[in-house]
Amino acid sequence: MLEEQNVVDTSTESGVMFSPIIDAAPTVEKTHVVLGICAMEKKSHSIPMEQILDRIRKTILVQVIIFSEDTILNKPIEDWPSCDAFMSFYSTGFPLSKAIEYADKYQPFLINDLRMQYTLLDRVDVYQTLEEAGIEIPRYAVLRRDGTKTDEKLGLTEEADSIDINGVTFQKPFVEKPLHAEDHRVHIYYPTSAGGGQTQLFRKVKDRSSIFITDSKIRRTGSYIYEEFIRTNGADVKVYSIGPDYAHAEARKSPSLDGKVDRDQYGKEVRFPVMLTATEKAIAKTIAITFRHNVCGFDLLRTKGKMYVCDVNGFSFVKSSPKYFDDAGVLLTSIILENQAPYLINEIPRIVSGHQDKPIKLQQPTININNKSDELRCVIAVMRHGDRNPKQKIKLVISHPRFTELFSKKVNKKNQDSIKLKKPKHLQEFLDLIKEVLNRQEEESVIASKAKELNQMKIVLEMYGKFSGINRKIQMKRQLKKGNQDPNSHSFLLILKWGGELTKTGKAQAEELGRYFRLRYPGDHENYNSILGSGFLRLHSTYRHDLKIYASDEGRVQMTAAAFVKGMLELEGSLPSTLVHLVKCDDDSTSLLDTSSNDNIIMANAKNRLHQVMKTNQIFNDGMIEQLASTRSPSLLAAIKRIGNPYDQCIKVNRRVHSLVKHLEELRESSLEDGRRLEVLEMMIQRWQKLKKDFYDLKSNTFDISKIPDLYDCIKYDIMHNKEYLFKDAAKLHNKSKALADIIIPQEYGITVDEKIRIAQTICNPLLKKIVSDFLHIENNSYAEQECFHLLNPK
């Protein structure tokens, strides 16, 4: 890092002049002012620089001299050209200390303070400067490694989903930035609940700005800032200020979202000018004054009505905006003349009408029907997850002090009766506990009696080789022992669920639906991009579109949401990155989309009556049909007609399940040398053997009607994904189980009209209340006034 030098604060209160002013007034009035450009050739001859300097030259009041790179690097400062105003800034290879020496000796007016550029090269110094100026930044902690201390002695602790640095904890997702601002290798780490992994950012290389890798561990060499990840709906705002009172802002797709750089027809990165709020304009002014930079860029993160500054870039120009070039030409000329020749200010040709970038509300598209103007304010969609593999679960009731200890350790609230374990750390803890108690089965009869189920749980938890919070979870429900009122005497219902993961087909379905959804929005006539549905993408990037994606805590639901938004916004890259950036998954989201305990009571009552009817060994008569199909649903009546005798239909399904298991076992014997084929067959056999065991109870000669949806689910999945392994009667098994499922699945949500309405009300109420609340919020006048700041900048 460059050696920091002493900083002399020579700023004025207004922030316009950042360099010392020579007391002696010139004896002869100047007819023009000389502006020297001192920067590396790539920067001094960039297109934005040339565009702005061309406009400055046209005023005839400022003569521009560009220092050659050879002069800057190889000649002493005494041989550098003389100038009245000095525009100089650091980039890789630039001798900043030499430029400071030149400025100190000849005292030109500095467009940007040179010593302050040392501050900009250290991310910690930047954050500390912003904090002192009262500007909000993300919560952060610093880890400095000098090679003399271990990470433990530096106070670093790394867990699967978090890190702790000297008592400051960051839950994933979090951001890891090198301390040196010129090192752009920024990493973002994702939680296991989102699939884990990390996105690695870097300076743009062709059309890439980041990559996703599956490794979730932080870097163990180097010094870094760690900061909380701010969710911004996948968009960044870059602000470019000229002086303290002018700021131009552009929104772009966040490079961490999918790593693909979207380019227009001219090969430039797609960005959209956006309006800044009054607060954001005040931030731009404060940064310009605090860092003593007349030309300055910084990155702004907008989230939930708040804004955070996450980086100050220093000298930065907008890449392609004729209006900005016009404004910058006039403003820089004004700033230079105000300091060096104020009597020439009135001679500046007016390229633009003013310096202020005032908000102008755009005319919104309207649809005229019967001379009435309507505006589409929002679109609300409620969707189910995509294609998944079969859900499976094991239930076990056990009473043992070690399970009581684990439960007590994990409960968060007093009188809490159930907990869910999904994080890898917690699943590993549960697996370790099962192994521990299984080792005691010879000594403890309680464990011996449950050994079979515990072993099944152990096998499932050891599948895949590693844990992911998305594909397995354990629920522990506390139950008082019958006849025992002692609150400390508990048994636990253990429910291990696995499977139900979104398949490749499911991801493709969701992405395709997202693309279709995007194409429903009217496109615009500007050919800025070759992507179909560009009107919707433009809307999203400008913040006029307040996009919210909610998902429940189910992994398949979260991944469906991520795949959908990936298709809708034409993203590339990993689903974990999309999930973390754009999908809201928390307790509030789950409460909007999940069933409540009240629903469960009504549904349990409906299920009991339904199962009793379906166990009847006779052809459906009028009384049974009335009991089952009081709504007279055509599809329900058709299914009842196909079945005839429900008990007889269950016998036929059961026979075919037995035949399928036998077929799969024979197939396994002939596939012992084919590893991949054997793996698929083992999983199929495991599923179907469990269903075979659970569906029919030989002792009572009864069928478990609740397993029919699982049977249908499994055969449908295998026909779609494992057809080559099935027997000849697979289609018949599918059709017969589907006929039964067509009765059972819809009727589990209420048999009568009144039951269906009551269950629907309790399930949908939280979501509907949220929607109504949002509508009322939109109608609020104060909100409507603020909304103009999220419009496209019309200039």
mmCIF file of C-alpha atoms in Angstrom, residues 10 13 48 129 207 226 262 268 294 300 311 361 512 529 561 564 601 631 655 718 754 777:
data_model
loop_
_atom_site.group_PDB
_atom_site.id
_atom_site.type_symbol
_atom_site.label_atom_id
_atom_site.label_comp_id
_atom_site.label_asym_id
_atom_site.label_seq_id
_atom_site.Cartn_x
_atom_site.Cartn_y
_atom_site.Cartn_z
ATOM 1 C CA THR A 10 -7.845 23.298 2.915
ATOM 2 C CA GLU A 13 -17.277 25.596 4.010
ATOM 3 C CA PRO A 48 -15.650 9.972 -20.928
ATOM 4 C CA THR A 129 -14.121 8.744 7.375
ATOM 5 C CA ASP A 207 -18.718 -10.309 -19.969
ATOM 6 C CA TYR A 226 -16.121 -8.388 7.001
ATOM 7 C CA ASP A 262 -25.311 -7.037 -19.562
ATOM 8 C CA LYS A 268 -21.349 -0.790 -22.945
ATOM 9 C CA ASN A 294 -14.861 17.821 -6.927
ATOM 10 C CA LEU A 300 -25.011 3.299 -2.723
ATOM 11 C CA ASP A 311 -17.544 2.229 -1.236
ATOM 12 C CA LYS A 361 -41.959 13.062 -12.726
ATOM 13 C CA GLU A 512 -39.420 -21.048 -18.056
ATOM 14 C CA ASN A 529 -30.780 -4.543 -25.565
ATOM 15 C CA ALA A 561 -38.570 -18.916 -6.202
ATOM 16 C CA PHE A 564 -38.369 -18.266 -11.234
ATOM 17 C CA ILE A 601 -57.655 -29.173 13.704
ATOM 18 C CA THR A 631 -69.852 -29.901 -3.633
ATOM 19 C CA ARG A 655 -50.705 -55.983 -5.416
ATOM 20 C CA ASP A 718 -40.606 -42.558 -11.258
ATOM 21 C CA ASP A 754 -68.292 -24.695 4.715
ATOM 22 C CA HIS A 777 -49.827 1.787 1.980
#
